[in-house]
Coordinates of C-alpha atoms and ligand atoms in Angstrom, one line a residue:
Chain L
M92 CA -50.5 -14.0 10.6
T93 CA -52.0 -10.5 10.2
G94 CA -53.7 -11.6 7.0
F95 CA -55.3 -14.3 9.0
R96 CA -56.6 -11.8 11.6
W97 CA -58.1 -9.6 8.9
I98 CA -59.9 -12.5 7.3
S99 CA -61.4 -13.5 10.6
L100 CA -62.5 -9.9 11.2
F101 CA -64.2 -9.7 7.8
Q102 CA -65.9 -13.1 8.4
V103 CA -67.5 -11.7 11.6
L104 CA -68.4 -8.5 9.8
L105 CA -70.0 -10.5 7.0
L106 CA -72.1 -12.4 9.5
L107 CA -73.2 -9.2 11.2
A108 CA -74.1 -7.7 7.8
L109 CA -76.2 -10.7 6.9
F110 CA -78.1 -10.4 10.2
A111 CA -78.5 -6.7 9.6
I112 CA -79.9 -7.3 6.1
W113 CA -82.2 -9.9 7.5
H114 CA -83.3 -7.5 10.2
I115 CA -84.0 -4.6 7.9
L116 CA -85.8 -6.7 5.3
T117 CA -88.2 -8.2 7.9
R118 CA -88.6 -5.0 9.9
T119 CA -89.7 -3.1 6.8
E120 CA -91.9 -6.0 5.9
I121 CA -90.3 -6.4 2.5
L122 CA -90.1 -10.0 3.6
P123 CA -93.1 -11.0 5.7
P124 CA -91.8 -11.7 9.3
F125 CA -94.3 -14.5 9.7
F126 CA -92.5 -16.6 7.1
F127 CA -88.9 -15.3 7.5
G128 CA -88.7 -14.6 11.2
E129 CA -87.0 -11.8 12.9
P130 CA -83.3 -12.1 13.9
L131 CA -83.7 -10.2 17.2
V132 CA -86.6 -12.5 18.2
V133 CA -84.5 -15.5 17.2
L134 CA -81.6 -14.4 19.4
E135 CA -84.1 -13.7 22.2
V136 CA -85.4 -17.3 21.9
I137 CA -81.9 -18.6 22.0
W138 CA -81.1 -16.5 25.0
E139 CA -84.2 -17.7 26.8
W140 CA -83.4 -21.3 26.0
F141 CA -79.9 -21.1 27.5
S142 CA -80.7 -18.7 30.5
G143 CA -83.9 -20.5 31.3
G144 CA -82.2 -23.9 30.9
R145 CA -84.9 -25.4 28.7
I146 CA -82.5 -26.2 25.9
Y147 CA -79.9 -28.3 27.7
K148 CA -81.9 -31.5 28.0
H149 CA -82.7 -31.4 24.3
L150 CA -79.3 -30.3 23.2
A151 CA -77.7 -33.1 25.3
V152 CA -79.9 -35.7 23.7
T153 CA -79.1 -34.5 20.1
L154 CA -75.4 -34.3 20.9
I155 CA -75.3 -37.8 22.4
E156 CA -77.1 -39.2 19.4
T157 CA -74.7 -37.3 17.0
I158 CA -71.6 -38.4 18.8
L159 CA -72.7 -42.0 19.1
A160 CA -73.6 -42.1 15.4
F161 CA -70.3 -40.5 14.5
V162 CA -68.2 -42.8 16.7
I163 CA -70.0 -46.0 15.8
G164 CA -70.2 -45.2 12.1
T165 CA -66.6 -44.2 11.9
V166 CA -65.3 -47.3 13.7
A167 CA -67.5 -49.6 11.6
G168 CA -66.5 -47.8 8.4
L169 CA -62.8 -48.1 9.4
V170 CA -63.0 -51.8 10.2
V171 CA -65.1 -52.8 7.3
G172 CA -63.1 -50.6 4.9
L173 CA -59.8 -52.1 5.9
W174 CA -61.2 -55.6 5.7
L175 CA -62.7 -55.2 2.3
A176 CA -59.8 -53.3 0.9
L177 CA -57.4 -56.1 2.0
S178 CA -59.6 -59.1 1.2
K179 CA -60.3 -59.5 -2.5
T180 CA -62.8 -62.3 -2.0
A181 CA -64.9 -60.4 0.5
S182 CA -64.9 -57.2 -1.6
Q183 CA -66.0 -59.1 -4.7
L184 CA -68.7 -60.8 -2.8
L185 CA -70.1 -57.8 -1.1
D186 CA -69.5 -55.2 -3.9
P187 CA -73.1 -55.1 -5.2
Y188 CA -74.6 -54.9 -1.7
I189 CA -72.4 -52.0 -0.8
K190 CA -73.3 -50.2 -4.0
A191 CA -77.0 -50.8 -3.4
F192 CA -76.9 -49.6 0.2
N193 CA -74.9 -46.6 -0.7
S194 CA -77.2 -45.5 -3.5
M195 CA -80.3 -46.1 -1.4
P196 CA -81.9 -42.9 0.0
R197 CA -81.2 -43.9 3.5
V198 CA -83.1 -41.1 5.2
I199 CA -86.2 -43.1 4.2
L200 CA -85.1 -45.7 6.7
A201 CA -85.9 -43.4 9.6
P202 CA -89.5 -44.5 10.1
I203 CA -88.5 -48.1 9.8
F204 CA -85.8 -47.6 12.5
A205 CA -88.4 -45.9 14.6
V206 CA -90.6 -48.9 14.3
W207 CA -87.7 -51.3 15.1
F208 CA -86.0 -49.3 17.9
G209 CA -88.8 -47.1 19.2
L210 CA -88.7 -43.4 19.7
G211 CA -85.7 -43.3 21.9
I212 CA -82.2 -42.3 20.9
W213 CA -81.2 -45.6 19.2
S214 CA -83.4 -45.2 16.1
K215 CA -81.7 -41.8 15.6
V216 CA -78.2 -43.1 16.3
L217 CA -78.8 -45.9 13.8
L218 CA -79.9 -43.5 11.1
G219 CA -76.8 -41.4 11.7
V220 CA -74.6 -44.6 11.6
T221 CA -75.9 -45.6 8.2
L222 CA -75.1 -42.1 6.9
V223 CA -71.6 -41.9 8.5
F224 CA -70.6 -45.4 7.8
F225 CA -70.5 -45.2 4.0
I226 CA -68.6 -41.9 3.9
V227 CA -65.9 -43.3 6.1
F228 CA -66.0 -46.7 4.5
F229 CA -65.4 -45.5 1.0
S230 CA -62.6 -43.2 2.0
V231 CA -60.8 -46.0 4.0
Y232 CA -61.4 -48.4 1.1
H233 CA -59.8 -46.0 -1.4
G234 CA -57.1 -44.9 1.0
V235 CA -55.9 -48.5 1.4
R236 CA -56.2 -49.2 -2.3
E237 CA -54.1 -46.1 -3.0
V238 CA -51.3 -47.1 -0.7
N239 CA -48.0 -46.6 -2.5
P240 CA -46.9 -50.2 -3.4
V241 CA -43.3 -49.2 -2.9
L242 CA -44.0 -48.5 0.8
V243 CA -45.5 -51.9 1.1
A244 CA -42.5 -53.5 -0.6
N245 CA -40.1 -51.6 1.6
A246 CA -41.9 -52.5 4.8
R247 CA -41.9 -56.2 3.7
M248 CA -38.1 -56.0 3.0
L249 CA -37.6 -54.5 6.5
G250 CA -39.3 -57.5 7.9
A251 CA -43.0 -56.6 8.4
S252 CA -45.5 -59.4 8.8
K253 CA -49.0 -59.2 7.4
R254 CA -50.3 -57.9 10.6
Q255 CA -47.5 -55.3 10.9
L256 CA -48.2 -54.1 7.4
L257 CA -51.7 -53.2 8.5
R258 CA -50.5 -51.3 11.5
Y259 CA -47.4 -49.7 10.1
V260 CA -48.4 -49.0 6.5
Y261 CA -52.1 -49.4 5.6
V262 CA -53.6 -47.7 8.6
P263 CA -51.3 -44.6 8.7
S264 CA -51.5 -44.1 5.0
A265 CA -55.3 -44.3 5.0
T266 CA -55.5 -41.8 7.9
A267 CA -55.2 -38.8 5.6
W268 CA -58.2 -40.0 3.5
V269 CA -60.2 -40.8 6.6
F270 CA -59.8 -37.3 8.1
S271 CA -60.9 -35.7 4.9
S272 CA -64.1 -37.8 5.2
L273 CA -64.6 -37.1 8.9
H274 CA -65.6 -33.5 8.2
A275 CA -68.4 -34.7 6.0
A276 CA -69.2 -37.4 8.6
V277 CA -69.7 -35.0 11.4
G278 CA -72.3 -33.2 9.4
M279 CA -74.0 -36.4 8.4
A280 CA -74.2 -37.6 12.1
F281 CA -76.1 -34.4 12.8
V282 CA -78.4 -34.9 9.9
G283 CA -79.2 -38.4 11.1
A284 CA -79.9 -37.2 14.6
V285 CA -82.1 -34.3 13.7
I286 CA -84.0 -36.0 10.9
G287 CA -84.7 -38.9 13.3
E288 CA -86.0 -36.5 15.9
Y289 CA -88.0 -34.6 13.4
L290 CA -89.8 -37.8 12.3
G291 CA -90.7 -38.9 15.8
S292 CA -89.4 -38.3 19.2
A293 CA -90.1 -36.6 22.5
K294 CA -86.7 -35.0 23.1
G295 CA -83.9 -33.3 21.1
V296 CA -83.4 -30.1 19.2
G297 CA -85.1 -31.7 16.1
Y298 CA -88.2 -32.2 18.4
L299 CA -88.2 -28.6 19.4
I300 CA -88.1 -27.5 15.8
L301 CA -90.9 -29.9 15.0
Q302 CA -93.1 -28.5 17.8
A303 CA -92.4 -24.9 16.8
E304 CA -93.3 -25.7 13.2
G305 CA -96.5 -27.1 14.4
V306 CA -97.6 -23.7 15.7
F307 CA -96.0 -21.7 12.9
D308 CA -93.4 -20.3 15.3
I309 CA -90.8 -19.6 12.6
N310 CA -88.4 -17.8 15.0
T311 CA -88.0 -20.8 17.2
V312 CA -87.4 -22.9 14.1
F313 CA -84.6 -20.6 13.1
A314 CA -83.2 -20.6 16.7
G315 CA -83.0 -24.3 16.6
V316 CA -81.2 -24.3 13.2
L317 CA -78.8 -21.7 14.5
V318 CA -78.0 -23.7 17.7
L319 CA -77.4 -26.9 15.6
T320 CA -75.2 -25.1 13.2
V321 CA -73.0 -23.7 16.0
C322 CA -72.7 -27.2 17.5
A323 CA -71.8 -28.7 14.1
L324 CA -69.1 -26.1 13.7
V325 CA -67.7 -26.9 17.1
L326 CA -67.5 -30.6 16.4
D327 CA -65.9 -29.9 13.0
R328 CA -63.4 -27.8 14.8
I329 CA -62.5 -30.7 17.1
V330 CA -62.0 -32.9 14.1
T331 CA -59.7 -30.3 12.6
I332 CA -57.6 -30.2 15.8
A333 CA -57.3 -33.9 15.9
E334 CA -56.4 -33.9 12.2
R335 CA -53.6 -31.3 12.7
H336 CA -52.2 -33.4 15.4
L337 CA -52.3 -36.8 13.7
L338 CA -51.3 -35.5 10.3
R339 CA -48.5 -33.2 11.3
W340 CA -46.2 -35.1 9.1
R341 CA -47.9 -33.8 6.0
P342 CA -46.3 -31.1 3.9
G343 CA -48.1 -27.8 4.6
Q344 CA -49.1 -28.9 8.1
M345 CA -46.0 -27.4 9.8
G346 CA -47.1 -23.8 10.1
S347 CA -50.4 -24.7 11.7
Q348 CA -48.7 -26.5 14.6
S349 CA -48.3 -23.5 16.9
Chain N
M112 CA -13.6 -66.7 -5.4
T113 CA -15.2 -67.0 -2.0
Q114 CA -18.7 -68.3 -1.4
T115 CA -21.6 -67.3 -3.6
A116 CA -24.0 -65.0 -1.7
L117 CA -26.7 -64.8 -4.3
R118 CA -27.4 -67.0 -7.3
L119 CA -30.1 -66.4 -9.9
D120 CA -30.5 -69.6 -11.9
D121 CA -32.2 -69.6 -15.3
I122 CA -34.8 -67.0 -14.3
T123 CA -37.8 -66.3 -16.5
C124 CA -40.4 -63.7 -15.7
T125 CA -43.6 -63.3 -17.7
F126 CA -46.2 -60.7 -17.0
P127 CA -49.8 -60.7 -18.2
A128 CA -50.2 -58.0 -20.8
R129 CA -53.2 -56.2 -22.2
G130 CA -55.4 -58.3 -24.5
G131 CA -54.8 -61.5 -22.6
S132 CA -51.3 -62.0 -24.1
A133 CA -48.1 -62.3 -22.0
Y134 CA -45.0 -60.2 -21.9
C135 CA -41.8 -62.1 -21.2
A136 CA -39.6 -59.4 -19.5
V137 CA -36.7 -61.7 -18.5
A138 CA -35.8 -65.0 -20.0
N139 CA -33.2 -67.6 -18.9
A140 CA -31.2 -65.1 -16.9
S141 CA -28.5 -66.4 -14.6
L142 CA -26.3 -64.4 -12.3
A143 CA -24.0 -65.2 -9.4
V144 CA -22.8 -62.6 -6.9
G145 CA -19.9 -63.6 -4.6
E146 CA -19.7 -62.8 -0.9
G147 CA -18.4 -59.2 -0.6
E148 CA -18.6 -58.6 -4.3
F149 CA -20.0 -55.4 -5.8
V150 CA -21.8 -56.1 -9.0
S151 CA -23.6 -53.6 -11.3
L152 CA -26.4 -54.5 -13.7
V153 CA -26.6 -52.1 -16.7
G154 CA -29.1 -52.3 -19.5
P155 CA -31.5 -50.2 -21.5
T156 CA -34.5 -48.7 -19.7
G157 CA -37.3 -51.2 -19.4
C158 CA -35.2 -54.3 -20.0
G159 CA -35.9 -56.0 -16.7
K160 CA -33.4 -54.8 -14.2
S161 CA -35.9 -54.0 -11.5
T162 CA -37.6 -57.2 -12.2
L163 CA -34.5 -59.2 -11.6
L164 CA -33.8 -57.3 -8.4
N165 CA -37.4 -58.0 -7.2
V166 CA -36.8 -61.7 -7.8
A167 CA -33.6 -61.6 -5.8
A168 CA -35.5 -59.8 -3.0
G169 CA -38.2 -62.4 -2.9
L170 CA -40.8 -59.7 -3.7
L171 CA -41.5 -61.4 -7.1
T172 CA -41.8 -65.1 -7.7
P173 CA -40.2 -65.9 -11.1
S174 CA -42.3 -67.8 -13.7
A175 CA -39.4 -70.2 -13.9
G176 CA -36.0 -70.6 -12.4
S177 CA -34.6 -70.6 -8.9
V178 CA -32.9 -68.3 -6.5
E179 CA -30.3 -69.4 -4.0
V180 CA -29.1 -67.3 -1.0
F181 CA -25.9 -68.5 0.6
G182 CA -26.5 -71.9 -0.9
A183 CA -30.1 -72.2 0.4
A184 CA -33.1 -72.1 -2.0
L185 CA -35.1 -69.0 -1.6
T186 CA -38.8 -69.3 -0.7
G187 CA -40.7 -66.2 0.3
M188 CA -38.9 -63.0 1.3
N189 CA -35.1 -62.8 1.2
D190 CA -34.4 -61.9 4.8
Q191 CA -30.6 -61.7 4.1
A192 CA -31.2 -58.8 1.8
G193 CA -31.8 -55.1 2.1
Y194 CA -33.4 -53.2 -0.7
L195 CA -32.9 -49.6 -1.7
F196 CA -35.7 -48.6 -4.0
Q197 CA -35.5 -46.3 -7.0
S198 CA -38.4 -44.1 -5.9
D199 CA -38.9 -42.6 -2.5
A200 CA -39.7 -45.4 -0.1
L201 CA -39.5 -43.6 3.2
F202 CA -42.7 -43.6 5.3
P203 CA -43.9 -40.0 5.2
W204 CA -45.6 -40.1 8.5
R205 CA -42.4 -41.1 10.3
T206 CA -39.5 -38.8 11.2
A207 CA -36.1 -39.6 9.8
R208 CA -35.2 -41.4 13.1
E209 CA -38.4 -43.3 13.2
N210 CA -37.8 -44.4 9.6
V211 CA -34.3 -45.6 10.3
M212 CA -35.5 -47.5 13.4
L213 CA -38.5 -49.1 11.7
G214 CA -36.8 -52.4 10.9
L215 CA -35.6 -52.9 14.5
E216 CA -39.1 -51.9 15.8
L217 CA -40.6 -54.6 13.5
R218 CA -38.2 -57.1 15.0
G219 CA -39.3 -56.2 18.5
T220 CA -36.2 -54.3 19.6
P221 CA -37.1 -52.0 22.6
K222 CA -37.8 -48.5 21.3
R223 CA -35.1 -46.9 23.4
R224 CA -32.4 -49.1 22.0
A225 CA -33.7 -48.9 18.5
G226 CA -33.7 -45.1 18.8
Q227 CA -30.1 -45.1 20.0
K228 CA -29.0 -47.3 17.1
A229 CA -30.9 -45.1 14.7
D230 CA -29.2 -42.0 16.0
A231 CA -25.8 -43.7 15.5
W232 CA -26.7 -44.6 12.0
L233 CA -28.0 -41.1 11.2
E234 CA -24.6 -39.9 12.3
R235 CA -22.8 -42.4 10.1
V236 CA -24.7 -41.0 7.1
H237 CA -24.0 -37.4 8.1
L238 CA -27.5 -36.6 9.3
A239 CA -26.9 -36.1 13.0
G240 CA -29.4 -33.4 14.1
H241 CA -31.9 -34.1 11.4
G242 CA -33.6 -37.1 13.2
D243 CA -36.8 -35.3 14.1
K244 CA -37.5 -34.1 10.5
Y245 CA -40.2 -35.6 8.4
P246 CA -39.2 -36.8 4.9
H247 CA -40.8 -33.9 3.1
E248 CA -38.6 -31.6 5.1
L249 CA -35.4 -33.2 3.8
S250 CA -33.7 -32.8 0.5
G251 CA -33.5 -35.6 -2.1
G252 CA -29.9 -36.5 -1.1
M253 CA -30.8 -36.5 2.6
R254 CA -33.8 -38.7 2.0
K255 CA -31.5 -41.2 0.2
R256 CA -29.2 -41.2 3.1
V257 CA -32.1 -41.9 5.5
A258 CA -33.1 -44.7 3.2
L259 CA -29.6 -46.1 3.2
A260 CA -29.4 -46.0 7.0
Q261 CA -32.9 -47.6 7.2
T262 CA -31.6 -50.5 5.2
L263 CA -28.1 -50.8 6.7
I264 CA -29.2 -50.7 10.3
L265 CA -30.5 -54.2 9.9
D266 CA -27.0 -55.3 8.7
P267 CA -28.1 -57.3 5.7
K268 CA -25.5 -59.5 4.0
I269 CA -26.8 -58.6 0.6
L270 CA -27.6 -55.1 -0.6
L271 CA -29.9 -54.7 -3.6
M272 CA -29.9 -51.2 -5.0
D273 CA -32.2 -50.0 -7.8
E274 CA -30.9 -46.9 -9.5
P275 CA -30.7 -45.3 -6.0
F276 CA -29.1 -42.1 -7.1
S277 CA -30.8 -41.5 -10.5
A278 CA -33.0 -38.7 -9.1
L279 CA -30.2 -36.7 -7.6
D280 CA -28.2 -33.9 -9.1
V281 CA -24.7 -34.6 -10.4
Q282 CA -22.8 -33.2 -7.4
T283 CA -25.0 -34.8 -4.7
R284 CA -24.8 -38.0 -6.7
S285 CA -21.0 -38.4 -6.8
L286 CA -21.0 -37.4 -3.1
M287 CA -23.4 -40.2 -2.4
E288 CA -21.5 -42.7 -4.5
N289 CA -18.3 -42.0 -2.5
E290 CA -20.2 -42.3 0.7
L291 CA -21.6 -45.6 -0.4
L292 CA -18.2 -46.9 -1.3
E293 CA -16.9 -45.8 2.1
L294 CA -19.7 -47.5 3.9
W295 CA -19.4 -50.6 1.8
S296 CA -15.6 -50.9 2.4
Q297 CA -16.2 -51.1 6.1
D298 CA -17.9 -54.5 6.0
R299 CA -18.0 -55.5 2.3
K300 CA -21.6 -56.6 1.8
S301 CA -22.5 -58.3 -1.4
V302 CA -24.1 -55.6 -3.6
V303 CA -26.3 -55.8 -6.7
F304 CA -26.4 -52.3 -8.0
V305 CA -28.8 -51.5 -10.9
T306 CA -28.2 -48.5 -13.0
H307 CA -28.5 -47.3 -16.6
D308 CA -25.5 -45.1 -16.1
L309 CA -22.4 -47.0 -17.3
E310 CA -19.9 -44.6 -15.7
E311 CA -21.6 -45.0 -12.3
A312 CA -21.5 -48.8 -12.8
I313 CA -17.8 -48.9 -13.6
S314 CA -16.6 -46.5 -11.0
L315 CA -18.4 -48.4 -8.2
S316 CA -18.2 -52.1 -9.1
D317 CA -16.0 -55.1 -9.1
R318 CA -17.9 -56.4 -12.1
V319 CA -20.4 -55.0 -14.6
V320 CA -23.1 -57.2 -16.1
V321 CA -24.7 -56.0 -19.3
L322 CA -28.4 -57.0 -19.9
S323 CA -29.9 -57.4 -23.4
A324 CA -32.8 -55.3 -24.5
G325 CA -36.3 -56.6 -23.7
P326 CA -38.3 -58.6 -24.2
A327 CA -36.7 -61.8 -22.9
S328 CA -33.8 -59.9 -21.4
H329 CA -30.8 -61.8 -20.1
P330 CA -27.1 -61.0 -19.4
V331 CA -25.1 -60.7 -22.6
G332 CA -21.7 -59.7 -21.2
E333 CA -19.7 -59.6 -18.0
F334 CA -16.8 -57.3 -17.4
P335 CA -14.5 -57.5 -14.4
I336 CA -13.4 -54.0 -13.2
N337 CA -9.9 -54.3 -11.8
L338 CA -9.5 -50.6 -10.8
S339 CA -7.7 -50.3 -7.5
R340 CA -9.6 -49.5 -4.3
P341 CA -10.2 -47.3 -2.4
R342 CA -11.6 -45.3 -5.3
D343 CA -12.8 -41.7 -5.6
V344 CA -15.7 -41.9 -8.1
S345 CA -14.9 -38.6 -9.9
E346 CA -11.2 -39.1 -10.0
V347 CA -11.3 -42.7 -11.2
R348 CA -13.3 -41.6 -14.2
L349 CA -10.2 -39.7 -15.5
T350 CA -7.9 -42.7 -15.5
P351 CA -6.9 -44.4 -18.8
Q352 CA -8.0 -47.8 -17.5
F353 CA -11.4 -46.4 -16.8
L354 CA -11.7 -45.0 -20.3
D355 CA -10.6 -48.4 -21.8
L356 CA -13.2 -50.2 -19.8
H357 CA -15.9 -47.7 -20.7
R358 CA -15.1 -48.1 -24.4
T359 CA -15.2 -51.9 -24.3
I360 CA -18.4 -52.2 -22.2
W361 CA -20.2 -49.4 -24.1
D362 CA -19.6 -51.3 -27.3
A363 CA -21.6 -54.2 -25.9
L364 CA -24.3 -51.9 -24.2
K365 CA -24.7 -49.7 -27.3
V366 CA -26.1 -52.6 -29.4
E367 CA -28.8 -53.2 -26.8
V368 CA -29.7 -49.6 -26.3
Q369 CA -30.0 -49.2 -30.1
K370 CA -32.3 -52.2 -30.2
T371 CA -34.6 -50.6 -27.6
H372 CA -34.6 -47.3 -29.5
A373 CA -35.4 -49.0 -32.8
K374 CA -38.3 -50.8 -31.2
E375 CA -39.6 -47.6 -29.5
S376 CA -39.5 -45.6 -32.7
A377 CA -41.0 -48.4 -34.8
Ligands
ADP609 N1 -46.0 -55.9 -12.7 C1 -45.8 -55.9 -14.1 N2 -46.8 -56.1 -14.9 C2 -46.6 -56.0 -16.3 N3 -45.5 -55.7 -16.9 C3 -44.4 -55.4 -16.1 C4 -44.5 -55.5 -14.6 N4 -43.3 -55.1 -14.1 C5 -42.5 -54.9 -15.1 N5 -43.2 -55.1 -16.3 C6 -42.6 -54.9 -17.6 O1 -41.4 -55.6 -17.7 C7 -40.4 -54.9 -18.3 C8 -39.2 -54.7 -17.4 O2 -39.5 -53.8 -16.4 P1 -38.4 -53.3 -15.3 O3 -37.8 -54.5 -14.7 O4 -39.1 -52.4 -14.4 O5 -37.3 -52.6 -16.2 P2 -36.1 -51.7 -15.8 O6 -36.0 -51.7 -14.3 O7 -34.9 -52.4 -16.5 O8 -36.3 -50.3 -16.4 C9 -41.0 -53.6 -18.8 O9 -41.3 -53.7 -20.1 C10 -42.2 -53.5 -17.9 O10 -43.2 -52.8 -18.6
MG610 MG1 -36.2 -50.1 -13.0

């Protein structure tokens, strides 16, 4: 426990040190502040955003897009992953399409989505969904494929029907795989939202960043990146808490319960 | 003898092997297990013991031959049978109690009643107070006990056991063997017990069946074990009758084991 505290302390110190170095390098103009920004100004921008209330509208939009993309992409990935893993015909039929979609640089779709769905939130959500979906899909697909066949045999001997196998064996044993992918998925949902906003929107933190870039206000760009990073960390933390709760049966999870 | 609980008739199992050829693991194997009889299958590793058990369980459809359960032809799963697997088959995301009650839950028994029955079974296998632990928090012997309770709570008429104690240390093992005999003596299920340990087979069974080395494995010898019951598995091994039986059966088994060895070193 004390070891854990020390690590947290050093993590904070490291962060402060990085800010200090950034501050010194830009203040002494070893790094030109015009391109690298100034940490104190960046913090000031953030403070004004929150105290003046200007940020909330934009942050809310970005978070809604992110969460929608995360939830829709995850659910779709789960359902399709389970379906394809358990149906040989479907997986054989769709295999080349899945591979093609997955290897396609999907960020390129953003302008197309903007044309199809306009500049509102749905074009951003859809971009996020395409990113999140494949991460979750592949982990569910592998999770189900990796199910211990002895567990399946045992459940069948205990009287499980096909449907019960899904609920009592496949889904729980894929859960561990899914959670490992959800961390990556949270990040990707953010990427989808912000890139979408960046490429065309009237609201959102990505839009703020775009505007600031337009007038070479590098400090505001950094402020936006910082705010997004903190939000991503918070969402990741929520995933971790859910993971601890749902995967408490795993070896090595016991200590972290309290 | 009383009614036949399980009859394997002329079973052949062929698996597709690499290179498009086929591997015939079991050929023309027949076996009958009486109601309340404890039969052990012994044979060299890889001869097809698990395969036969899977056929009896309905988990594997034989390439040829038929299975009868209490006189009725088996199609699909054998719902009269419980199966104790060789490797760990507990559900790691369920506690010991939840594992034991799973079969009842699948049958739609209300959770409260299933839980009560599970607790009673945990007590019968000497695990009272461990119900809330997850499998990884239990020792190997405790996990086997949970697995036993998980199977027995459904009160199957036939019990199929695949080297259930092979992963346990010697002390735990004879403890478990005695507990198994104790549980079995209470309601005399028909048991098919697979092992590669001849001493274990003799000390537990009413009859020992020796399987030939693979491929095309089949029973090559049957030996009734008329040691008195109740037995203590470690004491019975010291009796002269046991040693006689051991010598006789080992003579038959040795030939098959040597065949397997010869093939493996070739
Ligand atoms: N699903 C399978 N596919 C291919 N070969 C198999 C399969 N199951 C078993 N075999 C082969 O059949 C033989 C008998 O296997 P098994 O019944 O597990 O042996 P035992 O339980 O006696 O050790 C082995 O040679 C094994 O490689
Ligand atoms: Mg085996």
